[in-house]
XYZ file of C-alpha atoms in Angstrom:
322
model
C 5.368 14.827 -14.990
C 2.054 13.349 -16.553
C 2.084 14.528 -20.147
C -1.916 14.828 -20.109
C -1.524 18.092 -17.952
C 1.474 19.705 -19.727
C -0.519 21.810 -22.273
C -2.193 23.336 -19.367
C 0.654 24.384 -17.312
C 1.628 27.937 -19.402
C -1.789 29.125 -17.926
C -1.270 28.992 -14.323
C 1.913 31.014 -14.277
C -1.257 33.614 -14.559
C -4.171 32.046 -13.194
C -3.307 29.763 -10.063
C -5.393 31.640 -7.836
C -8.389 31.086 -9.943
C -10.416 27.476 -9.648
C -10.878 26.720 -12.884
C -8.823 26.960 -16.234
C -10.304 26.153 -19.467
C -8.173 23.846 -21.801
C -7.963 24.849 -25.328
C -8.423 22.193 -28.035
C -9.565 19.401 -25.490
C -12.867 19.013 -26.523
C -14.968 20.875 -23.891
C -12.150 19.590 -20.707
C -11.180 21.989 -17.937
C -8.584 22.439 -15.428
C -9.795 22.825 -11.958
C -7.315 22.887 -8.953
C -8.458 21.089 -5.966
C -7.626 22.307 -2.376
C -7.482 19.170 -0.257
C -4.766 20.527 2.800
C -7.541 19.942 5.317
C -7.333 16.046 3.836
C -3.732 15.680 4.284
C -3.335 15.293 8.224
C 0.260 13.334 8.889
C -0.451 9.481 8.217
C -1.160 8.124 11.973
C 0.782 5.175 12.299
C 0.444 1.941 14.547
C 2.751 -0.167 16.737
C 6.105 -0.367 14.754
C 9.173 -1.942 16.180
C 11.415 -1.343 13.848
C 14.834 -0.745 15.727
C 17.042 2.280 14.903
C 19.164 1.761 11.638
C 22.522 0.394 11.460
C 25.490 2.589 9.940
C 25.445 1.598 6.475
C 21.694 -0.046 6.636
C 19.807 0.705 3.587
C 16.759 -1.576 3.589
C 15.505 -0.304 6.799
C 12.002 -1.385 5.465
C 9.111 -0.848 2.587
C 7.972 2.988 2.459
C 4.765 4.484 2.437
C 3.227 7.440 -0.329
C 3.057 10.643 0.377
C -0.584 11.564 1.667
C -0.649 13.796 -1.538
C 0.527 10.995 -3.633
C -2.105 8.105 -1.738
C -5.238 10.789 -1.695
C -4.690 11.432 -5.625
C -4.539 7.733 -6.504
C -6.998 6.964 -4.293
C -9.499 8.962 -6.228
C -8.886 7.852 -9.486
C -9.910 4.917 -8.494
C -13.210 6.074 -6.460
C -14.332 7.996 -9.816
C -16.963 6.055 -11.602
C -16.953 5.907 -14.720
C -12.940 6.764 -14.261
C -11.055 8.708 -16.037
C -10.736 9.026 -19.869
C -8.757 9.412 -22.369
C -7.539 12.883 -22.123
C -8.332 13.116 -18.418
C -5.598 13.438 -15.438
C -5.590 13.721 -12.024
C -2.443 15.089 -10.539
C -0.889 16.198 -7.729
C 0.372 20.374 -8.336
C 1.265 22.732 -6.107
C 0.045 21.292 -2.734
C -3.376 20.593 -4.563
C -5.242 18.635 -6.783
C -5.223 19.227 -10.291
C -7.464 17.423 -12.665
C -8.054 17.903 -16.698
C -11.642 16.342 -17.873
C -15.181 17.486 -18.770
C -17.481 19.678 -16.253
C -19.803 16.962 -15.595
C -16.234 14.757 -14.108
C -15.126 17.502 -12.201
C -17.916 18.124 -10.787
C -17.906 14.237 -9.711
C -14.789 14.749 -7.465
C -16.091 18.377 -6.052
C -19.068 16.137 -4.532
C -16.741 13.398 -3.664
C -14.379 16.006 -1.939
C -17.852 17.549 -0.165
C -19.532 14.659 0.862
C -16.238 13.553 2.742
C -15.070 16.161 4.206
C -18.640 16.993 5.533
C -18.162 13.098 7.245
C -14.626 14.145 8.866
C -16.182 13.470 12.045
C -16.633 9.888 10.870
C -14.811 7.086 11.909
C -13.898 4.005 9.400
C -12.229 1.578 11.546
C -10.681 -1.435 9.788
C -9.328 -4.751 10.858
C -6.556 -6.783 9.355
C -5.724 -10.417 9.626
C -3.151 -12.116 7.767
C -3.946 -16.130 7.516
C -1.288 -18.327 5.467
C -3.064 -20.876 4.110
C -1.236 -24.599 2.444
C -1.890 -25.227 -1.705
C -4.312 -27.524 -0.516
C -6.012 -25.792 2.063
C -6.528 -22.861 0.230
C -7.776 -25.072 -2.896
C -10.450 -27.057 -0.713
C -11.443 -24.190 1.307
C -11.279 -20.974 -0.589
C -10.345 -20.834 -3.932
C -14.084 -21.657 -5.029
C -15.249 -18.477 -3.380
C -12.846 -16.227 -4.370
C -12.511 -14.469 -8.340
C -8.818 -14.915 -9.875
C -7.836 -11.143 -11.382
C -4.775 -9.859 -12.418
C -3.080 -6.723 -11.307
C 0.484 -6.176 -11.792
C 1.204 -8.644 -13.739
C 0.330 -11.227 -10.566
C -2.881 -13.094 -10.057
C -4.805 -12.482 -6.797
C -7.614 -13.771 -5.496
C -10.524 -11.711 -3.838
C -14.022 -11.634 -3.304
C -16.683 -9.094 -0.855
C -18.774 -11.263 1.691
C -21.241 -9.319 3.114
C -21.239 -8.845 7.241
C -24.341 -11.820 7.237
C -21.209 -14.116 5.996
C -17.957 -12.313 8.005
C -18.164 -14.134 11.289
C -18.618 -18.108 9.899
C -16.203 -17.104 6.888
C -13.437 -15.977 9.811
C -14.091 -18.972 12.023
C -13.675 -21.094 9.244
C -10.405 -19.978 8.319
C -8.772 -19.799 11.776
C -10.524 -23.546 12.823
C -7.357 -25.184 11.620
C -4.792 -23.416 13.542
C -3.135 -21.691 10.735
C -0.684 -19.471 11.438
C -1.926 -15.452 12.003
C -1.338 -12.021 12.638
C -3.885 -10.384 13.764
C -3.245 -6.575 12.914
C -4.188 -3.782 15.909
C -7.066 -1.852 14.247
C -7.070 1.040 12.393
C -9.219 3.823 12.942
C -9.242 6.128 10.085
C -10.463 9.573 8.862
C -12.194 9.303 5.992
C -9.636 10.459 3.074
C -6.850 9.678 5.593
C -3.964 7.495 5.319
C -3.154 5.496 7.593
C -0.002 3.096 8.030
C 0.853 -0.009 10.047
C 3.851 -2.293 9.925
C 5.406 -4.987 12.223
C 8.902 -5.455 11.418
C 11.908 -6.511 12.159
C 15.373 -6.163 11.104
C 17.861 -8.737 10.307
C 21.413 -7.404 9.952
C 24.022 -8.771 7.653
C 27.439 -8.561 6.056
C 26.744 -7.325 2.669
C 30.055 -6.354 0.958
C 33.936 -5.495 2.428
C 35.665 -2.012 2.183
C 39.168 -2.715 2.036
C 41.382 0.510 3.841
C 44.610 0.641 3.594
C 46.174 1.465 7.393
C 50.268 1.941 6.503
C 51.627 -1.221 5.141
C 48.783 -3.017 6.248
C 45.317 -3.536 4.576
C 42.587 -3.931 6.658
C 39.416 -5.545 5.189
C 35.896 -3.460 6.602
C 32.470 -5.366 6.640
C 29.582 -3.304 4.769
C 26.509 -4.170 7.030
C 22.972 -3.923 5.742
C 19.645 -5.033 6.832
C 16.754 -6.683 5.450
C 12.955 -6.625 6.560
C 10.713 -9.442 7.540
C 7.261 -8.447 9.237
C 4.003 -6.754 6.856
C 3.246 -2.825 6.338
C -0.068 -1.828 5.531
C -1.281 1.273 3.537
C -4.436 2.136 4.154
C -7.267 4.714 2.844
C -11.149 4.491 3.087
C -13.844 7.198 2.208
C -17.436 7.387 2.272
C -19.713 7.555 -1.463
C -22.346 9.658 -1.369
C -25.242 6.871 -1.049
C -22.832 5.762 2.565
C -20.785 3.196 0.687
C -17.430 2.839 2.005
C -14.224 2.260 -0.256
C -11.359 1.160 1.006
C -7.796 1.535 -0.444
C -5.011 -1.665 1.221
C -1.892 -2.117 -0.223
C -0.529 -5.060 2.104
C 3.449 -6.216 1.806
C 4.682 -9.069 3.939
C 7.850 -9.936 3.563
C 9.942 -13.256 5.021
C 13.454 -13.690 5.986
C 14.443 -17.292 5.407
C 16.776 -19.028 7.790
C 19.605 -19.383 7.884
C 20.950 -16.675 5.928
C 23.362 -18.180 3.026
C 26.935 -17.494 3.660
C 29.624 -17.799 0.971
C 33.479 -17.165 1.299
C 35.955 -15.032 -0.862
C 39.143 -14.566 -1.217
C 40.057 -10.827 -0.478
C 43.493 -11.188 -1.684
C 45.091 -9.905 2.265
C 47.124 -12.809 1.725
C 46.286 -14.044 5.466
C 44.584 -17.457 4.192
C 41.569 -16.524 5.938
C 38.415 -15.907 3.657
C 36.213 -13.821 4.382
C 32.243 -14.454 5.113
C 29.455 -12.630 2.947
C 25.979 -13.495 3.491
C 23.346 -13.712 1.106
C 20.219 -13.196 2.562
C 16.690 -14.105 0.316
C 13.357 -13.296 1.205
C 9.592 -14.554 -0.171
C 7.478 -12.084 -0.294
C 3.887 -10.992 -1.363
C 2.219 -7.786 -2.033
C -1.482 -7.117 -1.957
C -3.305 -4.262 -3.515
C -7.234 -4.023 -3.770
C -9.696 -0.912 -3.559
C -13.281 -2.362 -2.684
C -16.831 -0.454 -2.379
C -18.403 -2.267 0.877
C -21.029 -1.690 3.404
C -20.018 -1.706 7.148
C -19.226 -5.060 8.359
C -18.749 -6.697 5.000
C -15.754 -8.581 4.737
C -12.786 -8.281 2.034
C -11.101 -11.718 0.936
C -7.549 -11.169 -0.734
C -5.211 -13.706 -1.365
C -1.579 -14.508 -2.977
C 0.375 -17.136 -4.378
C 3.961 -17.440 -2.269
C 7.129 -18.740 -4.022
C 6.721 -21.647 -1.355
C 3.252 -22.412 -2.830
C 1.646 -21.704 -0.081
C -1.225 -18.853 0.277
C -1.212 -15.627 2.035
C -5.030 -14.954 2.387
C -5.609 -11.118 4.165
C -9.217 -10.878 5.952
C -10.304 -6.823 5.688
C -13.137 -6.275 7.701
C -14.599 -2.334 7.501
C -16.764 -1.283 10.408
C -18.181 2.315 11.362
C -16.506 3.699 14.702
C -18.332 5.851 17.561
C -17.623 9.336 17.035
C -14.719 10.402 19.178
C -15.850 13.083 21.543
């Protein structure tokens, strides 16, 4: 629970029905309460072949927020200026609750208004996934893009508006690179939206020795472990037509072959048993970027092979579905 909205919480015991809650000894900040249920469809999800868990699998794959939890981060980002100190925007109660001045609430009310008049709106958004060498990257890209740090890794990322998308693409699939080329999203605005391609890899993790009479027989643990990407996804309209749009990109690698080692399991038999140790590279990718339709959204990683995974984000406007 986010200590900023704990002095407020006595009060709605009494007023949750009502919209807005004043906030004593906060210099002038509120409480309003947010209904955004219309906003919070089920996140649609595209092709997925993850197969069906194995007994004892626990790392069936990366999980997605809640669309509570990805709508209210999601905002505190859109807000400009963002949030003070003193401000919060939570989720409570199956709505939004946020402690600032009138003039910031009234900020998200015409956020909330502008995009839920646009919920006939389409944002459709296409992913590719390029890895790039060290020395690719650093004759080809690296000049174009702006180093920034967010969680505690360095990124790379840069907007190139639509006039630049199609020769900037070309470029960067010329050399045969290896690609995924993500099925599009097409997303509500305020939506999430999810996408992963993955695949499981199972593996013996541990033994559960069970004793059977005189006789103790040794029981593999199986687990699993992911390799594939998953993509979170959220995009909404300013009020001037500007899109933002929300990725969170994870791509994960199983490397082959899996380490094995052997241990003694003290059956006295003579035969060790087999564990394997499996170990992954992976890279995660968050940006939020204000863009016009068409423009094109850079984003790049270091891997711990050296190599670069650079993600192409291109934001278009759908047709209106009928």
């Amino acid at each position: 629970m986010n200590l900023h909205l704990l002095p407020v919480f006595c009060y709605l015991a009494t007023a949750l029905c009502a919209q807005k809650v004043p906030v004593p000894k906060s210099s002038g900040r509120e409480l309003q309460l947010f209904d955004v249920a219309d906003l919070l469809l089920e996140p649609t999800r595209g092709p997925n072949p993850l197969q069906p868990g194995l007994p004892g699998a626990s790392s069936l794959g990366p999980t997605s927020p809640s669309p509570m939890a990805a709508l209210c981060t999601f905002l505190r980002h859109f807000l400009v200026p963002p949030l003070g100190e003193g401000d919060d925007l939570q989720p409570l109660a199956g709505r939004l609750a946020m402690v600032a001045r009138p003039d910031e609430l009234a900020k998200l009310e015409s956020l909330l208004a502008t995009n839920r008049a646009r919920q006939g709106d389409r944002i459709q958004v296409e992913v590719r996934l390029v890895r790039f060498s060290r020395e690719d990257f650093e004759a080809d890209l690296r000049g174009k893009l702006v180093a920034t740090e967010r969680d505690k890794d360095t990124v790379h990322e840069q907007v190139f508006p639509a006039s630049e998308a199609r020769a900037l693409l070309d470029a960067a699939l010329a050399k045969g690179r290896e690609t995924i080329d993500c099925p599009s999203l097409i997303a509500k605005p305020l939506h999430l939206c999810t996408m992963s391609s993955l695949t499981q890899t199972a593996y013996v993790r541990d033994f559960s020795l069970q004793k059977k009479g005189d006789t103790t027989i040794a029981e593999p643990i199986v687990d699993t472990v992911w390799s594939g990407f998953h993509l979170d996804l959220i995009a909404g309209f300013e009020a001037d037509g500007t899109i933002v749009v929300s990725s969170h990109i994870q791509s994960q690698e199983l490397v082959r072959p899996i380490a094995t080692v052997d241990i003694d399991l003290g059956l006295g038999n003579g035969q060790p048993a087999k564990l394997q140790l499996p170990r992954t590279l992976g890279v995660r990718m968050r940006q939020i970027a204000h863009v016009h339709a068409g423009d094109l959204v850079v984003i790049a990683a270091p891997q711990a092979t050296g190599d670069y995974l650079v993600a192409f984000v291109q934001t278009t406007l759908a047709a209106n579905p009928k």
